[in-house]
Structure formats: C-alpha cells, structure tokens
Short mmCIF file of C-alpha atoms in Angstrom, two decimals:
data_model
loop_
_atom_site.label_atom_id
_atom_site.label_comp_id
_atom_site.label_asym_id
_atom_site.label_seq_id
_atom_site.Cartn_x
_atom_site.Cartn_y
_atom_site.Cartn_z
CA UNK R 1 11.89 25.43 25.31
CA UNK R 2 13.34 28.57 27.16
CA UNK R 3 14.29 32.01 24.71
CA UNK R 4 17.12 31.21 22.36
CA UNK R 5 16.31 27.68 22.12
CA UNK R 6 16.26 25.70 18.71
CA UNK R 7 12.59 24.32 17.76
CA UNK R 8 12.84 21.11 15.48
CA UNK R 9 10.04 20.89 12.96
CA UNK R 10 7.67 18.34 14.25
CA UNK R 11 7.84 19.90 17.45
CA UNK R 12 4.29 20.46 19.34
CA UNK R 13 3.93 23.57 21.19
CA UNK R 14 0.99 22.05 24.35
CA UNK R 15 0.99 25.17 26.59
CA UNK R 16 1.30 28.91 25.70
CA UNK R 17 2.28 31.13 22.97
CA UNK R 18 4.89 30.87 21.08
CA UNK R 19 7.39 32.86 18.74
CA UNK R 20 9.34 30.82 16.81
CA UNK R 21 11.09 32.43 13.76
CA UNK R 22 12.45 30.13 10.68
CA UNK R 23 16.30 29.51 10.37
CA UNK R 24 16.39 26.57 7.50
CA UNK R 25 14.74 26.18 4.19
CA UNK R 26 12.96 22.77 4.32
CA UNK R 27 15.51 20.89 2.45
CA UNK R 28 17.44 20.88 5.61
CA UNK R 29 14.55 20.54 8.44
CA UNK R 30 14.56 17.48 10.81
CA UNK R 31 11.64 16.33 9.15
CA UNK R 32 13.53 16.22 5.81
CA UNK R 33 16.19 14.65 7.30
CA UNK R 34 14.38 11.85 8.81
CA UNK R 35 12.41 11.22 5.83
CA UNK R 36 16.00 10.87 4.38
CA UNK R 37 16.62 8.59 6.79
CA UNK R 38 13.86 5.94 6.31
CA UNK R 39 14.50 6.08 2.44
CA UNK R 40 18.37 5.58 3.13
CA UNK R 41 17.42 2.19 5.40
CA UNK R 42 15.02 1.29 3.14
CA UNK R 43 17.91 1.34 0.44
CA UNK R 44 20.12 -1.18 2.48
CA UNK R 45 17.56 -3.93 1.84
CA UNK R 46 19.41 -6.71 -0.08
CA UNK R 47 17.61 -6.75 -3.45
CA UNK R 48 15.71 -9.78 -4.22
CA UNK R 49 17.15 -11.19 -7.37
CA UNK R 50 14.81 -13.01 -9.82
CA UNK R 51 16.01 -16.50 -10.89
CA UNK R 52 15.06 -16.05 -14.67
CA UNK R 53 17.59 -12.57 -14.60
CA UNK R 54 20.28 -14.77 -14.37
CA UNK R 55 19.35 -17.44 -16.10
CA UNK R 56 18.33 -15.62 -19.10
CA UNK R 57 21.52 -13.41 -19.09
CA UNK R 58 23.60 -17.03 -20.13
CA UNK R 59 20.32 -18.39 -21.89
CA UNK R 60 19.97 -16.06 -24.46
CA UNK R 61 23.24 -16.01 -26.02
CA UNK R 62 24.01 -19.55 -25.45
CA UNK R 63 21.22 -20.56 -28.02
CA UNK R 64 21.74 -17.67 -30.22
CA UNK R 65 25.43 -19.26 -30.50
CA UNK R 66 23.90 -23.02 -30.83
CA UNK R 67 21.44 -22.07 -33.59
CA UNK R 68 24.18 -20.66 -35.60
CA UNK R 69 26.42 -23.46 -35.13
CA UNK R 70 23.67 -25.70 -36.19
CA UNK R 71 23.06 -23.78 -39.22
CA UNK R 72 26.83 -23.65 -40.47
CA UNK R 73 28.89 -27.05 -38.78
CA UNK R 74 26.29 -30.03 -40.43
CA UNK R 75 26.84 -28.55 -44.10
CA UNK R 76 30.22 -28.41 -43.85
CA UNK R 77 31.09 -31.21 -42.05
CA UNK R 78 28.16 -34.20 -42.55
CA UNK R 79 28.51 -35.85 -46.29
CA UNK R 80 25.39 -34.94 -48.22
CA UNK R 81 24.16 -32.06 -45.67
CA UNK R 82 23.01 -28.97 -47.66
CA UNK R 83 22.14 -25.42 -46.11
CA UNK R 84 18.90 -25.42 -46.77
CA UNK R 85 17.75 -28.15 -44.72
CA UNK R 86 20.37 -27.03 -41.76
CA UNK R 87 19.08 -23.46 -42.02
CA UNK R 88 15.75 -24.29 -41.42
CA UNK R 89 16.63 -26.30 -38.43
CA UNK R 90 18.30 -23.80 -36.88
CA UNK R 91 14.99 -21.40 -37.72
CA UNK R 92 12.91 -24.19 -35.73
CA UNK R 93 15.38 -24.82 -33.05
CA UNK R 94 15.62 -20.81 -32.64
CA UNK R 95 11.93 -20.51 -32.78
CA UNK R 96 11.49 -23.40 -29.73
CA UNK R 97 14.31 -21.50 -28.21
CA UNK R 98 12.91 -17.85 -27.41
CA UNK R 99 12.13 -17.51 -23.51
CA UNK R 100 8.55 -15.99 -24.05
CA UNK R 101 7.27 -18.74 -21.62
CA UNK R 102 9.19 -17.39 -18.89
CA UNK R 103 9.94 -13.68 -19.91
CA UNK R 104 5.40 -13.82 -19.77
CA UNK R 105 4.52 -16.03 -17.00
CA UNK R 106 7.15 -15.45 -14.27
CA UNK R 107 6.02 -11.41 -13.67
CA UNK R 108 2.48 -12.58 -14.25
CA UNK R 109 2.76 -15.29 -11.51
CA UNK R 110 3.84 -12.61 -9.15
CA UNK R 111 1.14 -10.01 -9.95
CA UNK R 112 -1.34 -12.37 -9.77
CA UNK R 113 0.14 -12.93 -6.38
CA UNK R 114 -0.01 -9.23 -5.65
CA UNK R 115 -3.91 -9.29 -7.01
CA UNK R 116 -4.65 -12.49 -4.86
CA UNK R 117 -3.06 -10.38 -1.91
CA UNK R 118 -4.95 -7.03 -2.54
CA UNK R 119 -8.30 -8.97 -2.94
CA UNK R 120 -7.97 -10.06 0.65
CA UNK R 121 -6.78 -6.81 1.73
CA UNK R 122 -3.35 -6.86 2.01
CA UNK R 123 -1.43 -4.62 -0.35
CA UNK R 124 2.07 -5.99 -1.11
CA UNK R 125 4.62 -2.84 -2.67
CA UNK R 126 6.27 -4.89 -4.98
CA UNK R 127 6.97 -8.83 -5.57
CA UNK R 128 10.35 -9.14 -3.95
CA UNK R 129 8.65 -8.59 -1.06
CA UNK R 130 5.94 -11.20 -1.73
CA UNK R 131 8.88 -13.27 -2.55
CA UNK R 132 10.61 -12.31 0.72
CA UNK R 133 7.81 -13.87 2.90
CA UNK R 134 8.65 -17.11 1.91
CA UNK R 135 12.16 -16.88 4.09
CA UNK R 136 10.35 -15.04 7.06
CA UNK R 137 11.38 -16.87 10.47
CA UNK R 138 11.17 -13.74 13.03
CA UNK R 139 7.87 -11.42 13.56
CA UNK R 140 8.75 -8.47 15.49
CA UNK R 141 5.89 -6.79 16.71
CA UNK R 142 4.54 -3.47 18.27
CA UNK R 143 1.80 -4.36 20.78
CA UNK R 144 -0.74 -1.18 20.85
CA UNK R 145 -2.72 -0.50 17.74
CA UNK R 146 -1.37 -4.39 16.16
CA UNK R 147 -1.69 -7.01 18.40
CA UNK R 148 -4.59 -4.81 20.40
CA UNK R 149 -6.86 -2.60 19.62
CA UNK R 150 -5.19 0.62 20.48
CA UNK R 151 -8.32 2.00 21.79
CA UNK R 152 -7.83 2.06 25.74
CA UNK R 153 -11.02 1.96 28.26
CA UNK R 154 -11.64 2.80 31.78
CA UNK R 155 -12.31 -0.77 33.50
CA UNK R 156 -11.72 0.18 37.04
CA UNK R 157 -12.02 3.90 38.94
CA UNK R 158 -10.48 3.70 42.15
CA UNK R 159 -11.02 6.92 44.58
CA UNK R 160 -9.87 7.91 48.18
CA UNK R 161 -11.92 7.59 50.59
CA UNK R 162 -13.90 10.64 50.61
CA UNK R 163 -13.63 11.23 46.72
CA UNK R 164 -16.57 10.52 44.29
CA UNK R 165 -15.82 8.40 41.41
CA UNK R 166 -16.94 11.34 39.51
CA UNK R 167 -15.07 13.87 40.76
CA UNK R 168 -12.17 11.86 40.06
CA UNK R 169 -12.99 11.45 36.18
CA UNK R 170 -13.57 14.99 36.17
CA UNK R 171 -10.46 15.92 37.75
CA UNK R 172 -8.79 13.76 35.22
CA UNK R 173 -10.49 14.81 31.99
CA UNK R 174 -9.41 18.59 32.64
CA UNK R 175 -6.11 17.40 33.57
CA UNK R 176 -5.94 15.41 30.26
CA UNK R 177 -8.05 18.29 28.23
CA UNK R 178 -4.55 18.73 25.61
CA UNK R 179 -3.13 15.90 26.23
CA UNK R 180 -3.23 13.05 22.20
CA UNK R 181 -2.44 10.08 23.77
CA UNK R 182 -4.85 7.41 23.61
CA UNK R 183 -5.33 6.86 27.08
CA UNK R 184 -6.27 10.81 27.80
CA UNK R 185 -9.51 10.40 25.24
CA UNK R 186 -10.04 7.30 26.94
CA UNK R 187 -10.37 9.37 30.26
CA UNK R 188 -12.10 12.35 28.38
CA UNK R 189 -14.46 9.95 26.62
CA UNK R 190 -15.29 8.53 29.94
CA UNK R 191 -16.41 12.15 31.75
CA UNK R 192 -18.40 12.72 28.25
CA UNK R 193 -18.76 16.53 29.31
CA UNK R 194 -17.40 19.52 27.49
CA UNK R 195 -14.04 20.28 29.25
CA UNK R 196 -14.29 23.65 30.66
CA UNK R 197 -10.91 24.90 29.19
CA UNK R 198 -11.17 28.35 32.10
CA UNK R 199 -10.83 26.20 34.85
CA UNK R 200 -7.05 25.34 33.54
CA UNK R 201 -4.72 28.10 33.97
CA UNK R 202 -1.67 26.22 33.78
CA UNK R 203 -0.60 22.92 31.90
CA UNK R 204 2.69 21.17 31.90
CA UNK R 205 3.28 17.56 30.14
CA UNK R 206 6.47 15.79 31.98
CA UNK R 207 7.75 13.26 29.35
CA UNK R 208 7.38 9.75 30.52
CA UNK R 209 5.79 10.95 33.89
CA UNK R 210 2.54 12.71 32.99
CA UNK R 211 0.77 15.58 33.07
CA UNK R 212 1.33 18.38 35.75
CA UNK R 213 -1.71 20.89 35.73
CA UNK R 214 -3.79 24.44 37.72
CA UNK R 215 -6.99 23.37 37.28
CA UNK R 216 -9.74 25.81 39.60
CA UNK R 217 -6.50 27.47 41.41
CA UNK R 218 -5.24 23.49 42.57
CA UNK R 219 -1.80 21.76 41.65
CA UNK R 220 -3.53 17.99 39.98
CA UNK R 221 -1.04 15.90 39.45
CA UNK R 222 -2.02 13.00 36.58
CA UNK R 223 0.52 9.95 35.72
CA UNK R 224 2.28 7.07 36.38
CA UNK R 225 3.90 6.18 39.72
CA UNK R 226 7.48 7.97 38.60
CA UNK R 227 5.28 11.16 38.82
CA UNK R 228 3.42 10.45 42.02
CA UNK R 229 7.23 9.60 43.20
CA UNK R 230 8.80 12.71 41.54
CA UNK R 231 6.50 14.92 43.72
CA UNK R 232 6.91 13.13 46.92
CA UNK R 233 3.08 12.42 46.76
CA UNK R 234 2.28 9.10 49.48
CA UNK R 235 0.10 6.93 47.15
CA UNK R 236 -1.45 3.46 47.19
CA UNK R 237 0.25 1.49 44.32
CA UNK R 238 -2.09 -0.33 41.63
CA UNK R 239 -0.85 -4.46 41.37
CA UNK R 240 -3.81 -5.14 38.57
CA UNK R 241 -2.96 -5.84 34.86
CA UNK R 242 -3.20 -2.62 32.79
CA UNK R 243 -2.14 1.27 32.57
CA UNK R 244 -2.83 3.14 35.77
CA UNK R 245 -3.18 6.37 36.45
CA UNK R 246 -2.42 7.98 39.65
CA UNK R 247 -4.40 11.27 40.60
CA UNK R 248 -3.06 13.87 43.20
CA UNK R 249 -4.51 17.16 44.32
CA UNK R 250 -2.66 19.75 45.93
CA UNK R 251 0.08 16.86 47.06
CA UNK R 252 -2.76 14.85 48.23
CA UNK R 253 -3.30 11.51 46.71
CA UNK R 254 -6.93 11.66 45.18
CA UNK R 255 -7.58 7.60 43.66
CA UNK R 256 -6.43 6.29 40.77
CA UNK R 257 -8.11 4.49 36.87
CA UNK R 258 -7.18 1.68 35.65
CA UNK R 259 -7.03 1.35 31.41
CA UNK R 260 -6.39 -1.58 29.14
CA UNK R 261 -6.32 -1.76 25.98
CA UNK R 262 -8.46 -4.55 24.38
CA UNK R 263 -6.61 -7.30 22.90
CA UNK R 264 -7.75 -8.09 18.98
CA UNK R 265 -10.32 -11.13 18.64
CA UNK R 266 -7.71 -12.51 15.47
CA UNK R 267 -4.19 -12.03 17.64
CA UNK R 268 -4.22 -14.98 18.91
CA UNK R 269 -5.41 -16.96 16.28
CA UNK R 270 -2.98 -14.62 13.95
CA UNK R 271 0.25 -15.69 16.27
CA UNK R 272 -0.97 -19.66 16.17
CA UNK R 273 -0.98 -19.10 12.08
CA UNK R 274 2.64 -17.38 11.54
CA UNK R 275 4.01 -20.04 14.04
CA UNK R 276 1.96 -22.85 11.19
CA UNK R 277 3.43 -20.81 8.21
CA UNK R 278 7.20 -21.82 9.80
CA UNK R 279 8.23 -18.70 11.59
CA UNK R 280 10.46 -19.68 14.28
CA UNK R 281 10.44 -16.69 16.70
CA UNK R 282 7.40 -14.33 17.25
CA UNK R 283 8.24 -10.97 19.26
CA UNK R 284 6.63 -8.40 20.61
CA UNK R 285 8.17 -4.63 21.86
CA UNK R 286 6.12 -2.29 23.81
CA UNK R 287 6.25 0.50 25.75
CA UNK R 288 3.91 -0.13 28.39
CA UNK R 289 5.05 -1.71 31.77
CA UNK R 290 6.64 -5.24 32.19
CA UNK R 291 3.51 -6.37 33.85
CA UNK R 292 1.28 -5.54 31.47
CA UNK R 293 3.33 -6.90 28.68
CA UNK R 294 3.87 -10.43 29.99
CA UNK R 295 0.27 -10.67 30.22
CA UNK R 296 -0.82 -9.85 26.93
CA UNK R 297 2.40 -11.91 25.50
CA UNK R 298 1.15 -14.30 27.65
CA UNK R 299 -2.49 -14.27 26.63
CA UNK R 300 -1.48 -14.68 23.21
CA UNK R 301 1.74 -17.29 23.15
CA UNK R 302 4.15 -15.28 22.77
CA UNK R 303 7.56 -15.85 24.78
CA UNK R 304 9.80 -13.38 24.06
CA UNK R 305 8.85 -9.94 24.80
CA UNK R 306 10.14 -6.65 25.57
CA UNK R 307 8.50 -3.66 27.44
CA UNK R 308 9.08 -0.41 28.88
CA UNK R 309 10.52 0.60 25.34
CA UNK R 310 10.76 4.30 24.60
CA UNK R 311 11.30 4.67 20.23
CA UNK R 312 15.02 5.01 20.35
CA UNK R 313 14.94 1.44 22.49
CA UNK R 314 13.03 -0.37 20.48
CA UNK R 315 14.99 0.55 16.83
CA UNK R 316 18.40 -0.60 19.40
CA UNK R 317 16.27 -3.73 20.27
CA UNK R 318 15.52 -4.68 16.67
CA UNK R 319 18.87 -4.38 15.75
CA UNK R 320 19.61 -6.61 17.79
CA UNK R 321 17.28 -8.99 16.65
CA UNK R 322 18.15 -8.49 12.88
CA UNK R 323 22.58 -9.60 14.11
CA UNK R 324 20.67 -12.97 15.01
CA UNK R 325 19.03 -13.98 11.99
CA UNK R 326 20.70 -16.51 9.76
CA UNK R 327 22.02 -15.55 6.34
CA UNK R 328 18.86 -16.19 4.26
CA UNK R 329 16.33 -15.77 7.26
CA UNK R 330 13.75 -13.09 7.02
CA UNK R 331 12.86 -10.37 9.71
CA UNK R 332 9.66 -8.67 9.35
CA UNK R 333 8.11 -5.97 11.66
CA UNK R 334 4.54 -5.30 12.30
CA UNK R 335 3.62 -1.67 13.85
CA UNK R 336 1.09 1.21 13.27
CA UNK R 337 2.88 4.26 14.34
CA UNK R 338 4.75 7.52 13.58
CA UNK R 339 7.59 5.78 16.00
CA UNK R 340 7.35 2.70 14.19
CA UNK R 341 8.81 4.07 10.99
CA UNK R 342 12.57 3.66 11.60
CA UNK R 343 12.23 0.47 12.46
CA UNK R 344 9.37 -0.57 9.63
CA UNK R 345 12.05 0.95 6.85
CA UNK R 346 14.99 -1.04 8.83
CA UNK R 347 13.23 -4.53 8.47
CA UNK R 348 13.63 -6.70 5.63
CA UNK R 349 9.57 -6.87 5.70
CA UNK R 350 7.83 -3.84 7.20
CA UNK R 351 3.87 -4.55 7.93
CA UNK R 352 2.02 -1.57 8.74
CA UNK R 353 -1.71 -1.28 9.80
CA UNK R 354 -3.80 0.76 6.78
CA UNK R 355 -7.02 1.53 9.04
CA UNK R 356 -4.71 2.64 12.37
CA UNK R 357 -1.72 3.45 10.98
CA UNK R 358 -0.39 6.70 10.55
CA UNK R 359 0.56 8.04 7.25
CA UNK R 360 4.56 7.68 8.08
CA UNK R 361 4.18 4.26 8.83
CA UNK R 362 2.36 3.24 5.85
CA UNK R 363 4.76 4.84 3.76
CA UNK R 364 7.65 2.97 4.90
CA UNK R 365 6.06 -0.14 5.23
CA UNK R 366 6.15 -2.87 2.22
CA UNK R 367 2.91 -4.71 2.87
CA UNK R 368 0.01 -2.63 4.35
CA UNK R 369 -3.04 -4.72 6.03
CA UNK R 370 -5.82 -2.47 5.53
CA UNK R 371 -8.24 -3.91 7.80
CA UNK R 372 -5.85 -4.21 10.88
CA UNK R 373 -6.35 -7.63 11.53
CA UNK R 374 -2.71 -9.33 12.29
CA UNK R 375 -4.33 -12.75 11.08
CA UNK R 376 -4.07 -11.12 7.54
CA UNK R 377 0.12 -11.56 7.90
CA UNK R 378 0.07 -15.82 7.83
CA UNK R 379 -2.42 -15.26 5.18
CA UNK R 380 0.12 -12.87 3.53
CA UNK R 381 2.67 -15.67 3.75
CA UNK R 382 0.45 -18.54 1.95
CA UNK R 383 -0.46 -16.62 -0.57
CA UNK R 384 3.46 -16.42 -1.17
CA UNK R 385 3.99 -19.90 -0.86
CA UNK R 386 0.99 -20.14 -3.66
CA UNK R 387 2.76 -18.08 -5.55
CA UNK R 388 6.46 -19.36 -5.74
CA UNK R 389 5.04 -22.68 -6.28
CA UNK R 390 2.54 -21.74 -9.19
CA UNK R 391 6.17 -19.27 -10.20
CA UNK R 392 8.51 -22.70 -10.32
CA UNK R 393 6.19 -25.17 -11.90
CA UNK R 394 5.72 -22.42 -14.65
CA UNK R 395 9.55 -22.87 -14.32
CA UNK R 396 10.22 -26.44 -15.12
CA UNK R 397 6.90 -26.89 -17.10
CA UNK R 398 8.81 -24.11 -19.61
CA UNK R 399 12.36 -25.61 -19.27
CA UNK R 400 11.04 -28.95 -19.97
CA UNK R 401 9.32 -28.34 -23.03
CA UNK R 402 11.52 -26.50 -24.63
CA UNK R 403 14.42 -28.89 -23.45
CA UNK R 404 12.61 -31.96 -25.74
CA UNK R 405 11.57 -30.02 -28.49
CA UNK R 406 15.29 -28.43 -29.23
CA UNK R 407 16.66 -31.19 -29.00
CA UNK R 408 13.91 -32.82 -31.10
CA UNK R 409 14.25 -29.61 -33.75
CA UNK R 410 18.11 -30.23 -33.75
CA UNK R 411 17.78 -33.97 -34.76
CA UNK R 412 14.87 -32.64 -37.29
CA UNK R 413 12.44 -34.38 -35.60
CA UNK R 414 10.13 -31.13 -35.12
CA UNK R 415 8.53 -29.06 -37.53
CA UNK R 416 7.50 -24.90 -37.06
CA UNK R 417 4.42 -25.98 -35.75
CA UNK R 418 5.79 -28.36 -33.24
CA UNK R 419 8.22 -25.13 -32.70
CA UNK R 420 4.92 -22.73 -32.34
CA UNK R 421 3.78 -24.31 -29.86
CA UNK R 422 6.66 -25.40 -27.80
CA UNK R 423 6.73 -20.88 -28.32
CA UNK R 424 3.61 -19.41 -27.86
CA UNK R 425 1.37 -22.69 -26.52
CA UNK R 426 3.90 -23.08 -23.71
CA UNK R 427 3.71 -19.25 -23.01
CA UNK R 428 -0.47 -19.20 -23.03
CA UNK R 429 -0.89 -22.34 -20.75
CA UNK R 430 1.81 -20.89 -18.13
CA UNK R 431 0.14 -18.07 -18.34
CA UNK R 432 -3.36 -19.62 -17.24
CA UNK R 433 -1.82 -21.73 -14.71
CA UNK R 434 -0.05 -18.39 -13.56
CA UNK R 435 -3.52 -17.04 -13.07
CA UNK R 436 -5.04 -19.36 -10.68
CA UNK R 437 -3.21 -17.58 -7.63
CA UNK R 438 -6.19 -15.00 -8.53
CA UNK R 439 -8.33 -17.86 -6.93
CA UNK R 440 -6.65 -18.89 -3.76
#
C-alpha cells in the first residue's frame, strides 16, 4: 500500500511500519461483509424437507374428521346403532390414530444418526445434512491439508556448483524468516537455527512469485520460476514431482529445494470408499502446479482435477461443477482453509477438517471430521444410509400398525388396549429400533 491507500481488515502488514487510521465501524468492514457473505450462500441451500411434515399436515386432520364421522353417521344412519357404542369407537379409533410413533421415532432416528456420527468423529450440524449424504454423487476436493498432509518437507536440496547445501538452506530460511506459508517453515524447520532477523534489512513478498529480500547487504531472490523469470535470472528448471524453489543471489542463480507434501495413508483408501458409497465423480482443485497435481490425482484415482487455482478460481470452478449436477444430485466439498470458506458455505455439503482446519472453515462447514482423515467422509455416508433405512422401516412399521388396528377399531374389532398399544407400544419399539444406529 502507498499513502492514501485503503487497508481492508484482514489485511497483513509483512514489512515496515505502518499508520493506518479507522474509517468504518465494524458493521461495515470487509470482514463483516464476507462473513455476510458465507451466511447469505449458506441460506440458498434448498431446505431438506422431512417426509412426516407433510404427511402429518393432511394426517392429522383427516382422522380428526374420520373419528367424528364415525362417532355421529352409524347412530343415525345403521338401525339399532346407539351413541354410546359409536362414541367409544371413535375414542379407540382416535386413540390408534395419534402419530406419537412417528412424531417420537423419526427425530430420534436422526439423532441417533448424529450420535453414531460424533462417536466416530465426525460431527454432522444438523440432520438434513445427514439426510443430504444419501444423494451425494460429486466430491469436490481441496488437495493440501485434505487429501495430504499439509505439512511440506525438504526431499531434495539442489545447489550450484560452488554452493554448500547449507548455505543454501540458510540463505533460504532468512529469506523465508516472515513469510506463513507452509512451505517457508518447511524451509525454516529444515536450517533449525534461530534466524538472525539483523541480517534482513529489506523484505518484499511478490504475490504468486515469492519472496524478494536484503539479506547481509545482497538482493536473494526466493520463488517459483515466474520470479526467477520476472528478474531475468538464467536458472536450471526443476522437471521432478513437487514444489520447487528457485534461489538467486545478487541475479545469480544459487540452487534450488524441492518440497512435497506427504500424501495421507487413508486418501486413497478414502477415494476407493466414496466411489463404493455411489458417488459418481470425485474432484480435486489445487493450487499447486499441473504437474504436481496429476500426480497426486493420479496416485490416488482420481481423474478429474484442476490445478494452478488461485481462491477466486476455484469458487468459479465449483460453480461450474454445481450447473452439472442433476436435479436431486448432491455436491459436497471437502477443504481445510480460510480460502475454502466461500466455497464450503456454497456446497450443498461442506466437509471441513477439525484438527487442520481453520476456524472460518469449520464454521461454514456442515460436517466437521475432527481427526482429518478423508476416509471418515464414506463412513459419514453409511452411517446415513443406516440411518434413512432404520428412519423408513420406523416408517412403514408405524403406518402399518396403525393402518390394521383403525380399521380393526372402526369395525369394533379392537378394544383401548389393543388401541394402547397400537399408541404407545408402537412408539417404544420404534423407538428402540431407532436406537440401534448408536451401534453401527
């Protein structure tokens, strides 16, 4: 920023002092208005409607209606029918009638689906979500920090001739010494020496380059090959899998370090298990380079992938994703990030990692896998399947009872006690069957 210049909150000041003076009240900061933002996308979800609303909107008043018809019409029009007798059919046929059954065991089913969930780590924010898993067909996800590890190491140091691999790690770690991202504590963990924060008198972070830095008097130059490029600095390009960093003093080119990020011992098996669950399309977005995409996608069976992403690309690219979904398909994302947000609050399903994640992210997410093992999303999904089918046999189990026994109490067949228990015995057995989803 240059004098004058408008600072948005959120903003992080790397290099120098700063005097920023406060225009807006916080109502109206950026921040605000992006939390705004993720509750406003979050609020375009179509609502999961339960199948007993409906049904018990008509229900209700339908056998209200019948029970008073079947009190009044017999008297007055069968020969020899008396009140009495009709009344206290219409008692039994009203007591058989009352949805406790379902009203009880439906919400039951679903929070014992929410307990079965949380038990194996996976917290589910409400059970239209749970429900919503059932429909999932497309898995969108973020690569760093879900499918690996997000915690990148130096596998391969690379000097000029006449540079020591140390001097190279040092020149790097001071270069890196303010620098957030991942891969600079990768570098700093690496030299495992207090950086000597003197020896820097100038620092300047070039967004989606790298890092442009005095360090002992000397122009070092850390950062992709855009920045070795930017600077007209003749370098040896890197072919091998993985994030490289290019090193240049004073123009020169000084070696480079090559950093992966570990891939997750479960993300393969985790991919094999959503593809067994009956999602149809598995996706991952990342940021890093083509190259190093394809072979992690690769790696782990996934063939569709997208890379060299900055945020704003990938919320476009999910977008896209979300206009090709069928009319009852689900779309779920999976990410761990601050930059992940949008898109987690866009999705019909948002999966964030609890252990990794930021605190935005888990916000905005619906499920949250606390241990940050992707294998815990197909076990998400049968879990749901456990639960809708436990949720519709308590369904017809209710239905059908009660179907017999009011038509049995109409004909006088059944007495109160049938009617008791076609009432509450119905409600306390769907209510233990609605509890073994505890125990998958």
């Amino acid at each position: 920023v240059n004098p004058g210049d408008s600072v948005l909150s959120g903003f992080i000041n790397r290099n120098g002092v700063l005097k920023v003076a406060v225009e807006k009240p916080f109502a109206e900061s950026t921040v605000k208005k992006i939390l705004d933002l993720v509750e406003n996308a979050s609020g375009r979800k179509a609502p999961t409607e339960q199948f007993i609303t409906k049904f018990a909107r008509y229900y209700t008043p339908v056998v209200v209606v019948a029970a008073l018809l079947l009190a009044v019409l017999p008297p007055l029009v069968l020969p020899g029918a008396t009140f009495d007798e009709w009344v206290y059919r219409a008692a039994i046929f009203l007591v058989i009638s009352c949805p406790c059954a379902l009203v009880v065991s439906i919400p039951v089913g679903f929070f014992g689906g929410i307990g079965a969930s949380s038990r194996k780590g996976i917290l589910v924010k409400g059970s239209n979500y749970l429900e919503a898993l059932n429909d999932l067909k497309y898995v969108v996800m973020d690569k760093t920090g879900t499918l690996t590890k997000g915690k990148f190491e130096i596998t391969a140091i690379e000097p000029k001739l006449g540079v020591s691999p140390e001097d190279l790690i040092e020149v790097a770690a001071h270069a890196e010494a303010h620098s957030s991202h991942p891969i600079a504590d990768s570098i700093k963990e690496r030299y495992g020496q207090a950086i000597q924060e003197e020896r820097i008198t100038a620092y300047n972070e070039i967004s989606g380059h790298g890092i442009q830095a005095t360090i002992d008097g000397k122009e070092v130059l850390a950062g992709n090959a855009r920045l070795m490029e930017k600077f007209a600095v003749n370098f040896e390009e890197v072919s091998e899998i993985g994030t490289i960093v290019y090193l240049a003093v004073e123009g020169e080119y000084a070696g480079s370090l090559l950093i992966a990020d570990a891939i997750k011992e479960d993300a393969a098996a985790a991919i094999a298990t959503m593809k067994e669950q009956g999602v149809e399309h598995i996706i991952m977005l990342t940021g890093d380079a083509q190259s190093v995409g394809d072979a992690v996608a690769k790696k782990l069976g996934i063939s569709e992938v997208y890379s060299e992403l900055l945020p704003q690309d990938k919320v476009e690219k999910f977008e896209e994703i979300l206009a090709r979904k069928g009319k009852k398909e689900k779309v779920a994302f999976v990410g761990d990030g601050i930059n992940d947000t949008p898109v987690l609050a866009r999705s019909d399903i948002g999966f964030a990692m609890g252990g990794l994640g930021s605190d935005a992210a888990i916000e905005a997410a619906d499920v949250v896998i606390m241990d940050d093992k992707p294998s815990k999303i197909g076990t998400a999904m049968q879990v749901a399947k456990d639960t809708r089918r436990i949720v519709w046999q308590n369904i017809f189990f209710a239905l059908g009872v009660k179907g017999l026994f009011l038509i049995l109490g109409a004909f006088g067949v059944a007495s109160m006690w049938e009617a008791v228990f076609a009432d509450v015995g119905v409600t306390v057995i769907a209510v233990i069957n609605a509890m073994r989803i505890l125990n998958k």
